[in-house]
Tab-separated table of C-alpha atoms and ligand atoms in Angstrom:
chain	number	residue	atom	x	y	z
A	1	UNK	CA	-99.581	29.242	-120.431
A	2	UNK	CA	-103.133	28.664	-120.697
A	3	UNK	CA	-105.306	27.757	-117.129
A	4	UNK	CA	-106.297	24.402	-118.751
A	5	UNK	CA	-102.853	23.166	-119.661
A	6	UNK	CA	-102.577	23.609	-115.826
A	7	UNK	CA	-105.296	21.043	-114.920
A	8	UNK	CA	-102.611	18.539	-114.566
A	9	UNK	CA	-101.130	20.283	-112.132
A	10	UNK	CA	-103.919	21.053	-110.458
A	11	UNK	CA	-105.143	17.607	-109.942
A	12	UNK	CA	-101.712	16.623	-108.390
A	13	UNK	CA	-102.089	19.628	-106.107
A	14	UNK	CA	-102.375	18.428	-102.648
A	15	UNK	CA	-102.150	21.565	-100.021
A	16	UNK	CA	-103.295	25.307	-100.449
A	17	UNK	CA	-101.877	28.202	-99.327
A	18	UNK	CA	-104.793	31.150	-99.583
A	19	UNK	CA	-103.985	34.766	-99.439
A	20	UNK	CA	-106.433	36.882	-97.406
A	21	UNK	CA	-106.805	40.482	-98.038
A	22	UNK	CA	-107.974	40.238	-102.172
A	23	UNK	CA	-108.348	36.859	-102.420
A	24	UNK	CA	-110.620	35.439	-99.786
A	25	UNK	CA	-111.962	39.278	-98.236
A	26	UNK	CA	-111.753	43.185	-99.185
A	27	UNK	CA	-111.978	44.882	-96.388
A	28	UNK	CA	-111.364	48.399	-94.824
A	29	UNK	CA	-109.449	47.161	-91.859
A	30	UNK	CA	-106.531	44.022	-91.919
A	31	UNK	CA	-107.594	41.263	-92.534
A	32	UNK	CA	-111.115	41.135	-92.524
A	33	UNK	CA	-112.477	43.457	-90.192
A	34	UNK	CA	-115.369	45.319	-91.481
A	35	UNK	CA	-115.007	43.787	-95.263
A	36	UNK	CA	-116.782	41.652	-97.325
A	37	UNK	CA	-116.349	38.233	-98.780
A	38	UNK	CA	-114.959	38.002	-102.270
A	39	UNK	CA	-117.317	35.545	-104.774
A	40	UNK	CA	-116.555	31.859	-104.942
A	41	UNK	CA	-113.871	32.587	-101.449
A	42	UNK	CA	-115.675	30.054	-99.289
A	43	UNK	CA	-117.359	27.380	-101.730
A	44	UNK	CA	-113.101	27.534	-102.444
A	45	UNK	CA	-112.072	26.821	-98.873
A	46	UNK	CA	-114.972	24.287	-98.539
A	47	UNK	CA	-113.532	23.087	-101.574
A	48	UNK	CA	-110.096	22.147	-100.865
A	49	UNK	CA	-111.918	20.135	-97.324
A	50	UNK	CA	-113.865	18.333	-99.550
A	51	UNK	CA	-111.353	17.212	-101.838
A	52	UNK	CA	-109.058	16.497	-98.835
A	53	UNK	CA	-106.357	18.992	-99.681
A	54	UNK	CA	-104.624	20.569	-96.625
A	55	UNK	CA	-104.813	24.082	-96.908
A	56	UNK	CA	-104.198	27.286	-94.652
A	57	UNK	CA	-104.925	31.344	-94.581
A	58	UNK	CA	-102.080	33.524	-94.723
A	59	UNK	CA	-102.135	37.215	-94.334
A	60	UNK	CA	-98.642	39.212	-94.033
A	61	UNK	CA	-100.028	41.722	-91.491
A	62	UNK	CA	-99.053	41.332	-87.671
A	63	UNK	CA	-101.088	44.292	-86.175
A	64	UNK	CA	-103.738	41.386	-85.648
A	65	UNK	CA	-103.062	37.822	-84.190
A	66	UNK	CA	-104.403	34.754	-85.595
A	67	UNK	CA	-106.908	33.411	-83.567
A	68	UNK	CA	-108.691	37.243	-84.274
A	69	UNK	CA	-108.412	36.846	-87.564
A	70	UNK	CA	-110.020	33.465	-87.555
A	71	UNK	CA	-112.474	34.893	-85.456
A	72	UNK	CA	-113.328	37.877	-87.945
A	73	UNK	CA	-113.294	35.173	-90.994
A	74	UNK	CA	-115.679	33.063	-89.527
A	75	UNK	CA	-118.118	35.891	-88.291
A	76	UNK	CA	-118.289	36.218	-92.539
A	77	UNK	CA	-118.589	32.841	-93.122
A	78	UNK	CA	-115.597	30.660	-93.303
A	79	UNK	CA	-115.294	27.432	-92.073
A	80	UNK	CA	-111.633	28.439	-90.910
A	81	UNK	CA	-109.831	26.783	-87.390
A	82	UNK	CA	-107.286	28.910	-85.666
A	83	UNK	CA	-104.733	26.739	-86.396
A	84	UNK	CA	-104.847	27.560	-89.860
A	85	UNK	CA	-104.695	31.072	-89.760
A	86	UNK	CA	-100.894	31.836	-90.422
A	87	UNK	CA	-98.848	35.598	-90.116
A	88	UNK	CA	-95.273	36.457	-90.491
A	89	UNK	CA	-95.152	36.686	-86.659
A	90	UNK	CA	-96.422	32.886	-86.790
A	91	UNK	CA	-93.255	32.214	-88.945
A	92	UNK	CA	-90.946	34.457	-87.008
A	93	UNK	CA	-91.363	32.575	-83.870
A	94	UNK	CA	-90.909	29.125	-85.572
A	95	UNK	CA	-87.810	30.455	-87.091
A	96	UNK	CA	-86.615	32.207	-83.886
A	97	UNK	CA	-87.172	28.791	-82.124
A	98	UNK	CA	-85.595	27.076	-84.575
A	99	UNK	CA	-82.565	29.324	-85.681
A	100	UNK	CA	-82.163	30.134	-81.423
A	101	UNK	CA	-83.741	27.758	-79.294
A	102	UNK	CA	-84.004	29.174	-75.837
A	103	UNK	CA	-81.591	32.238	-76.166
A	104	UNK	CA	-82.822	35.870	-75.789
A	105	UNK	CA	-84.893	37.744	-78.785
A	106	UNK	CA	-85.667	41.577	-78.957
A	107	UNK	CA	-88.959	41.750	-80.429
A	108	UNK	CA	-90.859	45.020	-81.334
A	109	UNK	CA	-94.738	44.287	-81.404
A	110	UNK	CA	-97.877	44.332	-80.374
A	111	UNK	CA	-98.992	42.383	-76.880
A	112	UNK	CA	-100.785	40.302	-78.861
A	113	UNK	CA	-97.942	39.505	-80.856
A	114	UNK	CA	-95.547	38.976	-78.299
A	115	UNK	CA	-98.011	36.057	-76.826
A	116	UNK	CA	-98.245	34.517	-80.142
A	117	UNK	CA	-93.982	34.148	-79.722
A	118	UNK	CA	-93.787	33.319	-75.454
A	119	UNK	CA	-97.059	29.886	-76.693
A	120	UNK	CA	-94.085	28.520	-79.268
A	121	UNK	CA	-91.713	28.902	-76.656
A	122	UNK	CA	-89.318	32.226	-77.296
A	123	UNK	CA	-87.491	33.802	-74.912
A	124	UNK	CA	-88.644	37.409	-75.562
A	125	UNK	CA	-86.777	40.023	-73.726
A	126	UNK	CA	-88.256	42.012	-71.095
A	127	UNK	CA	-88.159	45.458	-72.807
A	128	UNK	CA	-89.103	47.678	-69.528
A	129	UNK	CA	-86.692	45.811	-67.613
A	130	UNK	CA	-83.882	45.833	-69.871
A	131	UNK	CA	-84.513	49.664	-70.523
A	132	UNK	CA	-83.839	50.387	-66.553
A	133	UNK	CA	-80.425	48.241	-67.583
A	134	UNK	CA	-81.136	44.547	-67.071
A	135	UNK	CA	-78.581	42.468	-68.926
A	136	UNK	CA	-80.721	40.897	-71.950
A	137	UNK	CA	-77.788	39.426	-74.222
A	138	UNK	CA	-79.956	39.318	-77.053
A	139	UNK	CA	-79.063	37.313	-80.393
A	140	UNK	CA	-81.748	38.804	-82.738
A	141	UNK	CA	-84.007	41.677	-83.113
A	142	UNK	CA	-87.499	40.843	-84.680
A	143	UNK	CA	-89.322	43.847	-85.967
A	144	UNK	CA	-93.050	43.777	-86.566
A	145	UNK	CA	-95.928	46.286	-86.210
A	146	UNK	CA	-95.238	48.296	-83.456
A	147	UNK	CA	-96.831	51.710	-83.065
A	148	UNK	CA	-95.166	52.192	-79.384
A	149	UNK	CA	-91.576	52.395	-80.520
A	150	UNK	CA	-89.919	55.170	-78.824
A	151	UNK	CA	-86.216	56.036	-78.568
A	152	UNK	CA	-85.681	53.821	-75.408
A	153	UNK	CA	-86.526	50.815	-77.450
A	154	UNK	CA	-84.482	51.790	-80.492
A	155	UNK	CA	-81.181	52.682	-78.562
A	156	UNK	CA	-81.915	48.824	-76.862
A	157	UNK	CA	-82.545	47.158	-80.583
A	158	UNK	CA	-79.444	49.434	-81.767
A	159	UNK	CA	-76.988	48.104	-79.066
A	160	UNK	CA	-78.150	44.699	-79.380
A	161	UNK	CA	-77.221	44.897	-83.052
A	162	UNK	CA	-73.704	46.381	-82.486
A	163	UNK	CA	-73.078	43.681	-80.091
A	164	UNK	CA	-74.159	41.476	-83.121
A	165	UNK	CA	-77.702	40.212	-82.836
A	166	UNK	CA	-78.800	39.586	-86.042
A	167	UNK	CA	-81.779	41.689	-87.571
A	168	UNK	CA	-85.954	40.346	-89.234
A	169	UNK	CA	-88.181	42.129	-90.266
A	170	UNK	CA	-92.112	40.636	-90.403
A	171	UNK	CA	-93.018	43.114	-93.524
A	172	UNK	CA	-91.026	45.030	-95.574
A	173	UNK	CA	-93.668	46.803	-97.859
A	174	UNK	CA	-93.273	50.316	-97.587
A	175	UNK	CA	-97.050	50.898	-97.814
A	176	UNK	CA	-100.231	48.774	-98.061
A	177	UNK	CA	-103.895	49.154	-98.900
A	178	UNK	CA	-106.740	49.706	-97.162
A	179	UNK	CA	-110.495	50.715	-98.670
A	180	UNK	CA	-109.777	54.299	-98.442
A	181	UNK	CA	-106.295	55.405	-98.390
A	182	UNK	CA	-102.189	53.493	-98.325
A	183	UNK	CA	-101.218	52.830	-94.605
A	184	UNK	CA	-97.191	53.323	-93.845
A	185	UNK	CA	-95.276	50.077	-93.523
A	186	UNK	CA	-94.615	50.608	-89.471
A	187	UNK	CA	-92.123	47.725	-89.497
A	188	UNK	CA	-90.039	48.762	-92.798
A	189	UNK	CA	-89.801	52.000	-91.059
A	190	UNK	CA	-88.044	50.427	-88.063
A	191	UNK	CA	-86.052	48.042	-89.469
A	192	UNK	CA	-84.998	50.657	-91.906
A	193	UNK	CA	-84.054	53.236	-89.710
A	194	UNK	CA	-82.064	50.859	-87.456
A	195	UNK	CA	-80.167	49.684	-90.471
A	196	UNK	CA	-79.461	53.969	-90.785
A	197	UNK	CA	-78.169	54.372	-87.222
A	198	UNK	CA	-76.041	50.877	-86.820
A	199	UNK	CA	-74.710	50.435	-89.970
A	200	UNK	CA	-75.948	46.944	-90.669
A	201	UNK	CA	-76.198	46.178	-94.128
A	202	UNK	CA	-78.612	43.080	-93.666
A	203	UNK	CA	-81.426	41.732	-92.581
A	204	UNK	CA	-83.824	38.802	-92.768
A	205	UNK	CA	-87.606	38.967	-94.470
A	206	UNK	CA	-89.625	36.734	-92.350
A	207	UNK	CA	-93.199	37.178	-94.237
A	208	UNK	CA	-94.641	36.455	-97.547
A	209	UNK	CA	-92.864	36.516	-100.021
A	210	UNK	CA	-89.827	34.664	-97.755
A	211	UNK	CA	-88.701	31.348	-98.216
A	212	UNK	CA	-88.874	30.689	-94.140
A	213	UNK	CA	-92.648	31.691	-94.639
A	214	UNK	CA	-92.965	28.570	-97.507
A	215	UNK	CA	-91.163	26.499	-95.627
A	216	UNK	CA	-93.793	26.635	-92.527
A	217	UNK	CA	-96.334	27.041	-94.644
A	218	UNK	CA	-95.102	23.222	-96.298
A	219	UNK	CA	-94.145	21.516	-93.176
A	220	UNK	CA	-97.964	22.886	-91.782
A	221	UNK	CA	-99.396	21.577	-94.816
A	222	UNK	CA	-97.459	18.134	-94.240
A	223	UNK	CA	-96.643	18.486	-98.321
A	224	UNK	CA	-93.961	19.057	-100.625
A	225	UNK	CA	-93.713	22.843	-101.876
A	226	UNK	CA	-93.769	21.445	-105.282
A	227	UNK	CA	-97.485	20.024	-104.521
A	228	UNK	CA	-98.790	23.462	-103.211
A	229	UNK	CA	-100.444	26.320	-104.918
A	230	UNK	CA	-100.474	29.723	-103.736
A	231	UNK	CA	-103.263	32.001	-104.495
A	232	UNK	CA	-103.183	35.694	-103.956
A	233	UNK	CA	-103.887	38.846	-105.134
A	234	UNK	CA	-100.038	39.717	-105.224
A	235	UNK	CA	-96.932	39.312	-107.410
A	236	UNK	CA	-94.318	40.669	-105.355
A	237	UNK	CA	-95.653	38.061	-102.277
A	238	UNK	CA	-97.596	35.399	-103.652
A	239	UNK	CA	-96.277	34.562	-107.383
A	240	UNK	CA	-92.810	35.409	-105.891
A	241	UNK	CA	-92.806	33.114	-103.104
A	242	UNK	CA	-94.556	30.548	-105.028
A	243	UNK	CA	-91.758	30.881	-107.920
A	244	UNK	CA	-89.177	30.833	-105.819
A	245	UNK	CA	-90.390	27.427	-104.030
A	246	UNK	CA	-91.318	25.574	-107.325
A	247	UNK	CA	-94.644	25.828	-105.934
A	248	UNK	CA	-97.507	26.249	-108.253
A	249	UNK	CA	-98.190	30.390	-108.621
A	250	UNK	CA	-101.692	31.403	-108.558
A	251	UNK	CA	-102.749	35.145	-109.327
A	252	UNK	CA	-106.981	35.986	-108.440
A	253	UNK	CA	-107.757	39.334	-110.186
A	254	UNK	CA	-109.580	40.571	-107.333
A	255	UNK	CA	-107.069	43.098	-105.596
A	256	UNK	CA	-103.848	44.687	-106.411
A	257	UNK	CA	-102.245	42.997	-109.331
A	258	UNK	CA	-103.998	43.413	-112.846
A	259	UNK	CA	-103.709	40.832	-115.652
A	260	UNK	CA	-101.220	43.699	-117.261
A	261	UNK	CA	-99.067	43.389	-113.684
A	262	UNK	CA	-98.587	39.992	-114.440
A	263	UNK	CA	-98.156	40.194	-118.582
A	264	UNK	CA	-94.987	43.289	-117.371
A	265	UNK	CA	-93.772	40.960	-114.420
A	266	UNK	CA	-90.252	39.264	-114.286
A	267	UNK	CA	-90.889	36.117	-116.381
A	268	UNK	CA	-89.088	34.463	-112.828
A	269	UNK	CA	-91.927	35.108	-110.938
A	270	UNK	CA	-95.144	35.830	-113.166
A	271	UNK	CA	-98.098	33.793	-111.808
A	272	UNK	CA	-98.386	30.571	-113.745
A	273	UNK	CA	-102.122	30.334	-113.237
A	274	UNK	CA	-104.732	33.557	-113.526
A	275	UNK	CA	-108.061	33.690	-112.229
A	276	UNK	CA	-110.679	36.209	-112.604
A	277	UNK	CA	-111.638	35.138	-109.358
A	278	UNK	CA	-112.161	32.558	-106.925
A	279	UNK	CA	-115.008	31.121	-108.366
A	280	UNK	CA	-113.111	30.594	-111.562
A	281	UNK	CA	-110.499	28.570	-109.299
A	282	UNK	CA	-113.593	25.930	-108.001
A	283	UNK	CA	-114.160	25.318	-111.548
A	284	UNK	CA	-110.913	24.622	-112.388
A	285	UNK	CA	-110.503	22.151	-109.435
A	286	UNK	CA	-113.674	20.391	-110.035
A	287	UNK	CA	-112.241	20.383	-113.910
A	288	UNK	CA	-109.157	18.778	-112.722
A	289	UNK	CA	-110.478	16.422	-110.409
A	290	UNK	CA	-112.862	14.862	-112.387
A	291	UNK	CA	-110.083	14.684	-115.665
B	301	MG	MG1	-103.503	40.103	-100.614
């Protein structure tokens, strides 16, 4: 499939779901901290305002929380709210509201994290309290980064499960890139290993490249998965979740996945649009939108 055979597409394309991390920014740190903006990133962003496209940021690391990501994107330059900023612990709290209402979740994360789940109105479980034997009754364990695990916790998570409570993990990736070296996937780990000692057999992907991530991602965007491209640097998240939806599959050249990546991929989920990078996407809009 050529790009311009996709200008139809394009033009009908009426919310955007960015990638950060290779698409928009390469940086040293997640998502944005100490990096640098990729070419064309924010005339794209600025872009998809002008045209009156709904579009939001979504990264699939949870060591950070939204609002300092924003923050970090707009120290480089983007014209980026908040409330745009999305991360799998964004989705796991709308899903654990959702799915649970106002019953108990275990969650292993960051502080920051656990805020992010207590403003949508969780019921997160007091962890030091339930350690010292406070009756929790927890229905699901969420795992996402969490470097202060320790074997309190686990024996808590592990009990919870036995008793039922259903397991999600944020990430699964067993390692991601950074500028200078791969960085263990703290949250695979976990869920992993508690899989090992309770015997589960299942579990729930909350991040990219889940359905429950598309489907917030849609209802934020207030359109039809069908009407949204995702861009990313990514096969296994982006083009996959974008496949899977029947939403429009963007690949930018600019991080992990090569062109060759996506020639080798499953034909199910190869990106059905390639850019070189994200000022090859502008063109393409403006293209479209004035066809
Ligand atoms: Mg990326």
């Amino acid at each position: 499939m050529t790009n311009s055979s996709l200008l139809p597409r394009l033009k009908a394309t009426q919310g955007i779901m960015f990638d950060i991390d290779g698409c928009l920014v390469i940086s040293d740190g997640p998502s944005g901290a100490g990096g640098s903006v990729l070419p064309g990133a924010i005339e794209s962003i600025q872009q998809a305002q002008d045209t009156g496209r709904a579009y939001c940021v979504f990264t699939n690391g949870t060591a950070q929380r939204p609002k300092e990501i924003a923050h970090h994107l707009r120290d480089m330059g983007f014209n980026i709210p908040d409330e745009l900023v999305f991360t799998p612990a964004v989705v796991a709290a709308e899903v654990m509201k959702e799915k649970y209402g106002d019953q108990p979740i275990l969650v292993f994360a960051a502080e920051g994290m656990l805020e992010d789940f207590r403003e949508r109105g969780v019921n997160v479980v007091d962890v030091p309290a339930a350690i010292k034997g406070a009756k929790h009754g927890a229905v699901a364990v969420v795992i996402g980064w969490d470097t202060n695990f320790g074997k309190d916790k686990i024996q808590l998570a592990a009990e919870a499960i036995r008793d039922g409570a259903e397991l999600y993990c944020t990430s699964y990736a067993p390692m991601f890139a950074s500028a200078d070296r791969l960085n263990v996937g703290v949250s695979g780990f976990i869920t992993s290993g508690l899989m090992f000692v309770t015997g589960k057999k299942d579990f729930e992907i909350l991040g990219k490249p889940s359905q429950h991530s598309m489907n917030v991602v849609s209802r934020v965007l207030g359109t039809p998965q069908e009407n949204i491209l995702v861009i990313g640097d990514d096969i296994k998240l982006e083009s996959t979740m974008a496949r899977n939806a029947g939403a429009l599959a963007g690949l930018v050249l600019t991080g992990t996945s090569s062109r060759e990546d996506a020639e080798n991929a499953d034909p199910a989920v190869q990106p059905e649009l390639i850019v070189n990078s994200m000022t090859e996407l502008v063109e393409l809009f403006a293209q479209a939108d004035a066809s």
